[in-house]
PDB file of C-alpha atoms in Angstrom:
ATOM      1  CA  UNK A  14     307.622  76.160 211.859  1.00  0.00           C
ATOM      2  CA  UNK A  15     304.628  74.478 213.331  1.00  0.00           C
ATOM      3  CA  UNK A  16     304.516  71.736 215.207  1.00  0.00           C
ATOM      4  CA  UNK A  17     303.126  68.874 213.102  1.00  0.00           C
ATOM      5  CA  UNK A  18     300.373  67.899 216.031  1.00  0.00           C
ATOM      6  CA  UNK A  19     298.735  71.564 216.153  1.00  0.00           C
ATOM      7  CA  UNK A  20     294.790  71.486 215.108  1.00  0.00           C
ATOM      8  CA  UNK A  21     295.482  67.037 215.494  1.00  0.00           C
ATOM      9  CA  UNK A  22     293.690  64.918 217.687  1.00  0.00           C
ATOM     10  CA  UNK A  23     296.392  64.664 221.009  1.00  0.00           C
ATOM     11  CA  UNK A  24     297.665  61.666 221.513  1.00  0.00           C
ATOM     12  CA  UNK A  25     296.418  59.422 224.125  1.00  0.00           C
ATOM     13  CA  UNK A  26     297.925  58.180 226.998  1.00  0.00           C
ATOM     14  CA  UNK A  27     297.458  56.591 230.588  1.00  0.00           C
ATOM     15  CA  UNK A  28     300.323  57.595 233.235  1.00  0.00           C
ATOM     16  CA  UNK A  29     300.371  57.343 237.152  1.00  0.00           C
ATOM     17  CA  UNK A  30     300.727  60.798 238.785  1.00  0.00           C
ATOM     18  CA  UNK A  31     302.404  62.175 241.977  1.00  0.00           C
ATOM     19  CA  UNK A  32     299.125  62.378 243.530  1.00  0.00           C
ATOM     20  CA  UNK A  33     298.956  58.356 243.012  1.00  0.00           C
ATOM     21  CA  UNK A  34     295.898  58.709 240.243  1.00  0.00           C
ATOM     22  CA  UNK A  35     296.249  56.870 236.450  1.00  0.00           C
ATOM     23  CA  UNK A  36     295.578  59.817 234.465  1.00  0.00           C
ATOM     24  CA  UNK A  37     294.022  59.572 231.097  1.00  0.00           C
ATOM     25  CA  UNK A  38     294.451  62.371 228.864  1.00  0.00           C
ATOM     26  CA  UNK A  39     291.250  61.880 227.104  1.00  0.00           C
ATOM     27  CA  UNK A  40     289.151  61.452 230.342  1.00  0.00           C
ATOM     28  CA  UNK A  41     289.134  65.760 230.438  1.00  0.00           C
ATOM     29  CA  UNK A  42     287.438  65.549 226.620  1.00  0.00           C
ATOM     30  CA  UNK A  43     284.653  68.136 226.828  1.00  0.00           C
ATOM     31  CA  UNK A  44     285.525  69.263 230.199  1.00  0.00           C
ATOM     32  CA  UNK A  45     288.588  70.830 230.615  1.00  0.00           C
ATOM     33  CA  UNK A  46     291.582  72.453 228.477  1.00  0.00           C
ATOM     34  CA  UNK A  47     294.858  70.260 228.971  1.00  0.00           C
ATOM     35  CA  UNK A  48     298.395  71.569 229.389  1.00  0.00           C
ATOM     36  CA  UNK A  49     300.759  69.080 229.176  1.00  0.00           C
ATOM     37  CA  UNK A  50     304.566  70.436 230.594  1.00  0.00           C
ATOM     38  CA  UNK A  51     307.595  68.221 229.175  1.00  0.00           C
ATOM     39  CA  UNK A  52     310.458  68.737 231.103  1.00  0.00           C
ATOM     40  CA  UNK A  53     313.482  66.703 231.423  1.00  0.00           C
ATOM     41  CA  UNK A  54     314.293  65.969 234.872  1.00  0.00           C
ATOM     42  CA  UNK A  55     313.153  66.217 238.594  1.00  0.00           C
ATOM     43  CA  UNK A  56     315.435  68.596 240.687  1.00  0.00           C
ATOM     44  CA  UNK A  57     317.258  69.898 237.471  1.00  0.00           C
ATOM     45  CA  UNK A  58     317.963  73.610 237.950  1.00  0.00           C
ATOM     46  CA  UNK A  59     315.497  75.352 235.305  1.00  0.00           C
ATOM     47  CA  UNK A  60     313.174  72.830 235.646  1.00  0.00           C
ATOM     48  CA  UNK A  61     312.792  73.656 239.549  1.00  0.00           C
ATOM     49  CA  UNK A  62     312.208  77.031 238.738  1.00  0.00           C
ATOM     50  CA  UNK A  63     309.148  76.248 235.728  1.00  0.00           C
ATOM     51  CA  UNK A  64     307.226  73.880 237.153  1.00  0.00           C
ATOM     52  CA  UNK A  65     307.243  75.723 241.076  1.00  0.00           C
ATOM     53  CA  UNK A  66     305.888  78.577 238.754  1.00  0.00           C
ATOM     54  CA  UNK A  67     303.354  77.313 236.622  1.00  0.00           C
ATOM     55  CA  UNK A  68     302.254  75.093 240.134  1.00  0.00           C
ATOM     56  CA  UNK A  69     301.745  78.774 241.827  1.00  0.00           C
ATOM     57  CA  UNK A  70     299.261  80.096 239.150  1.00  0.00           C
ATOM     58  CA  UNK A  71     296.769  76.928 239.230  1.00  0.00           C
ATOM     59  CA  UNK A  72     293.973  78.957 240.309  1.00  0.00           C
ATOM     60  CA  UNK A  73     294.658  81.261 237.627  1.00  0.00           C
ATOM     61  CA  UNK A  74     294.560  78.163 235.225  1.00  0.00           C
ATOM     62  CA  UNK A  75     291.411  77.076 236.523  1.00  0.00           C
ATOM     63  CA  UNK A  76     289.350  79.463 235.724  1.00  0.00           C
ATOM     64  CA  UNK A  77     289.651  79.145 232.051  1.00  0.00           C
ATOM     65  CA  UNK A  78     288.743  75.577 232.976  1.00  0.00           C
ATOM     66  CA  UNK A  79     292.562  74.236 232.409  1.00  0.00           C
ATOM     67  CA  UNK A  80     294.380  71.131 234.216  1.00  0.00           C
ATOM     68  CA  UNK A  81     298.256  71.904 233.985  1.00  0.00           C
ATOM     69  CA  UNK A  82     300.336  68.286 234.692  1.00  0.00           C
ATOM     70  CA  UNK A  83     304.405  67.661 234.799  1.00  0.00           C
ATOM     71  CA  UNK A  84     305.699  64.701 232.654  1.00  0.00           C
ATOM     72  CA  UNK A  85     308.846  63.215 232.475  1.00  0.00           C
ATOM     73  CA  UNK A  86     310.447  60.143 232.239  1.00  0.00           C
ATOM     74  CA  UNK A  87     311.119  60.319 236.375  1.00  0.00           C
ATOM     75  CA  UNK A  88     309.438  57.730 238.416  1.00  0.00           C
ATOM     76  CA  UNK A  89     306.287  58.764 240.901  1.00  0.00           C
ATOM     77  CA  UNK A  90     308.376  58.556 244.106  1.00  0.00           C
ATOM     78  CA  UNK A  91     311.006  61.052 242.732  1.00  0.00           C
ATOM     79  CA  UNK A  92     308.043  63.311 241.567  1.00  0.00           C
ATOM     80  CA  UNK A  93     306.808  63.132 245.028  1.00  0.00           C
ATOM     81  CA  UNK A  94     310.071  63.922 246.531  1.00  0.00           C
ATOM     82  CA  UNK A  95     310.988  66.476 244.414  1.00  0.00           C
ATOM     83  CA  UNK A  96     307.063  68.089 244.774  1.00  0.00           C
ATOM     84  CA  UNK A  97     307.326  68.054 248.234  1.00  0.00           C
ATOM     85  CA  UNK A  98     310.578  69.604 248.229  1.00  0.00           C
ATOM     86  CA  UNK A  99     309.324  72.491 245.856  1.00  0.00           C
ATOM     87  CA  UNK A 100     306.213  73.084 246.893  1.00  0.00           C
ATOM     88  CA  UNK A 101     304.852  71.836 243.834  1.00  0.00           C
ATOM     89  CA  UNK A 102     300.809  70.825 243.744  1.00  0.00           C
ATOM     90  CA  UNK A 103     300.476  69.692 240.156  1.00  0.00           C
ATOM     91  CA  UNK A 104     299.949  66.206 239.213  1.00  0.00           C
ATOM     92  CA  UNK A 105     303.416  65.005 237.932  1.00  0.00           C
ATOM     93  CA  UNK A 106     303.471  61.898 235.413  1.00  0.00           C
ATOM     94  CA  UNK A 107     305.551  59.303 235.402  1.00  0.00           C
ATOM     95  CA  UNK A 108     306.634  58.558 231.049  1.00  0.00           C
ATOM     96  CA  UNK A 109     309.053  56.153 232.330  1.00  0.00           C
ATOM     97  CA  UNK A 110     309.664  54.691 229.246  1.00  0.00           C
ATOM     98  CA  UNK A 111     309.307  58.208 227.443  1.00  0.00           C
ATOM     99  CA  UNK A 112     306.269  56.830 225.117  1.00  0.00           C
ATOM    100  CA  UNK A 113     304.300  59.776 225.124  1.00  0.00           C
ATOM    101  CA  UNK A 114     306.950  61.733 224.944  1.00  0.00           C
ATOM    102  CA  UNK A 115     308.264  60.263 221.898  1.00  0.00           C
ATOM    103  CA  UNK A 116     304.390  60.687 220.728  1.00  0.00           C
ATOM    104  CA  UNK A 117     304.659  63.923 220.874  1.00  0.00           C
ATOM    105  CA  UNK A 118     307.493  64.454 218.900  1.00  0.00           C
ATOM    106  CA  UNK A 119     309.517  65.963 222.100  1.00  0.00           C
ATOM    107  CA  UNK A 120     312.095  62.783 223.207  1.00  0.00           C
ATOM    108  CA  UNK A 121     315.521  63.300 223.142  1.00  0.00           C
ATOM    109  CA  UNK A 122     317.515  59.910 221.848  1.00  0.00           C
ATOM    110  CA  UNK A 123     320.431  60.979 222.921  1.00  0.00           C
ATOM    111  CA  UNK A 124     320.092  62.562 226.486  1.00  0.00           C
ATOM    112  CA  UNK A 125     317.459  59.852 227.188  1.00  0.00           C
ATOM    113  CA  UNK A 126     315.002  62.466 228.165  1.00  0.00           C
ATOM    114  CA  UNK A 127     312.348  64.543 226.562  1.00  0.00           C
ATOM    115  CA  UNK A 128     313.110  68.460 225.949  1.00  0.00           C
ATOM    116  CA  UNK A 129     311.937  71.157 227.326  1.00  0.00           C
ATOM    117  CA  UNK A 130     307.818  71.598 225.545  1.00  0.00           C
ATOM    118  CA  UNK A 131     304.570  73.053 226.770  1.00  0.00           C
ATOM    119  CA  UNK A 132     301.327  71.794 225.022  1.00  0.00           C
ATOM    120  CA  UNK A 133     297.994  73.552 225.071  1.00  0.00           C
ATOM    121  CA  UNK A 134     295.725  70.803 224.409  1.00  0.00           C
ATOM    122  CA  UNK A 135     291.460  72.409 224.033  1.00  0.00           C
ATOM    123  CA  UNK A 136     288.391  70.400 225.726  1.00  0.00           C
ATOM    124  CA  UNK A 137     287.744  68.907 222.364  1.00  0.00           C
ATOM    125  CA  UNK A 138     291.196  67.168 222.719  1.00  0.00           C
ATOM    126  CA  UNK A 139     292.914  69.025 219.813  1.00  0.00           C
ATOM    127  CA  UNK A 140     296.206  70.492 219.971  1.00  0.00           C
ATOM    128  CA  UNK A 141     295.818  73.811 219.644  1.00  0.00           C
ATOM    129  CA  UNK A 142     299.746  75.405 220.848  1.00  0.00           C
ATOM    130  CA  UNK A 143     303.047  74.178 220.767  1.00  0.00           C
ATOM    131  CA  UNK A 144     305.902  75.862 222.901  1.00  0.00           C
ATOM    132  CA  UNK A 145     309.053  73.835 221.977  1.00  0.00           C
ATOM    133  CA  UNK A 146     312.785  75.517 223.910  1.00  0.00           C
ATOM    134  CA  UNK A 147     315.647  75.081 221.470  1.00  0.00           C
ATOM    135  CA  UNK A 148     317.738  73.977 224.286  1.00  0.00           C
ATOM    136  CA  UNK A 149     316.344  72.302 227.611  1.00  0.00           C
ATOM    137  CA  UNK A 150     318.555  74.772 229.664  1.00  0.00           C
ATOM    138  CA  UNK A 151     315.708  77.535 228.067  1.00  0.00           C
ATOM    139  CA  UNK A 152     312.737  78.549 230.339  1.00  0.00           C
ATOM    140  CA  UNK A 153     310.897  81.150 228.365  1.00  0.00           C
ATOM    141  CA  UNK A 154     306.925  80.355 228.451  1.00  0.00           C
ATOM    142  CA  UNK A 155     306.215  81.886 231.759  1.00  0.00           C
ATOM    143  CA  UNK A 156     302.838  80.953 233.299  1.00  0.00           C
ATOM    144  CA  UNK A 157     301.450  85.053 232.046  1.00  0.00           C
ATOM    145  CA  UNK A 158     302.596  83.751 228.315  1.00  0.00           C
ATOM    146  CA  UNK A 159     300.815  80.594 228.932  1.00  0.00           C
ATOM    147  CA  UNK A 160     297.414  81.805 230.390  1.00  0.00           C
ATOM    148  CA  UNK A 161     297.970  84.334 227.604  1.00  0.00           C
ATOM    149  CA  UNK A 162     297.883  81.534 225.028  1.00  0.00           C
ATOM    150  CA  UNK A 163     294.763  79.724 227.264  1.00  0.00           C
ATOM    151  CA  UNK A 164     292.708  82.993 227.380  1.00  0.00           C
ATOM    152  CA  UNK A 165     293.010  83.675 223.648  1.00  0.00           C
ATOM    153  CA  UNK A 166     291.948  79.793 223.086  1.00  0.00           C
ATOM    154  CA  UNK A 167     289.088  80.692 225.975  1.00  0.00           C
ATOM    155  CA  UNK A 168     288.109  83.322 223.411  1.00  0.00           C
ATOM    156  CA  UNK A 169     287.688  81.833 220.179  1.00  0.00           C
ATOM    157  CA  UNK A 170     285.659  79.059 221.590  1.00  0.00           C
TER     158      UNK A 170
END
């Protein structure tokens, strides 16, 4: 089933990062592609295995012209420690309050956390790919898959 936000408008949102910037998700409109990595918690097992990986491919996102950011509901200082423990150089955003994830349809009520999600968001600001895990123990987009994904959205433009 697709996700009900594929070919909308993304929703907006303002968050502070690891690298200390407010990041606005519609500041990269007609710039750059956006993908947006939901994940539930800083130094969580599978999550310090997706993010180190997607983090190691950024020049391989950058040449289809893609920004690849973290977000959970974690503050900044634990997204600093835990990037600087991992070797991780993507901006990491702090949903503390789990807004957008709950705009995005990916918040977990009951674990207080979003799930696991990877959204592929084009430089006109549509969502274009959802990547929902059934269970936020799952890790199965791998950054190939993903650049996969960005490349055939790199195409049809």
């Amino acid at each position: 089933m697709a996700h009900p936000l594929i070919g909308q408008p993304a929703p907006d949102f303002t968050l502070k990062a690891s690298t200390s910037d407010m990041i606005t998700l519609s500041s990269f409109k007609g710039q750059k592609n956006v993908v947006l990595v939901f994940y539930p918690l800083d130094f969580s097992p599978v999550c310090s295995m997706q993010l180190p990986e997607y983090s190691g491919r950024r020049d391989d996102f950058a040449q289809f012209d893609t920004v690849v950011f973290g977000i959970n509901r974690d503050s900044v200082y634990t997204h600093k420690a835990w990037a600087a423990e991992f070797g991780i150089e993507l901006p990491l955003l702090a949903d503390i309050k789990c807004d957008v994830a709950k705009a995005y349809g990916v918040y977990i009520e009951e674990k207080g956390h979003s799930g696991r999600a990877v959204f592929l968001i084009d430089k006109k600001g549509i969502v274009r790919d959802a990547h929902i895990e059934n269970a936020t123990s799952e890790f199965t987009l791998h950054a190939d898959d993903l650049l996969k994904k960005i490349e055939q959205l790199a195409a049809m433009v």
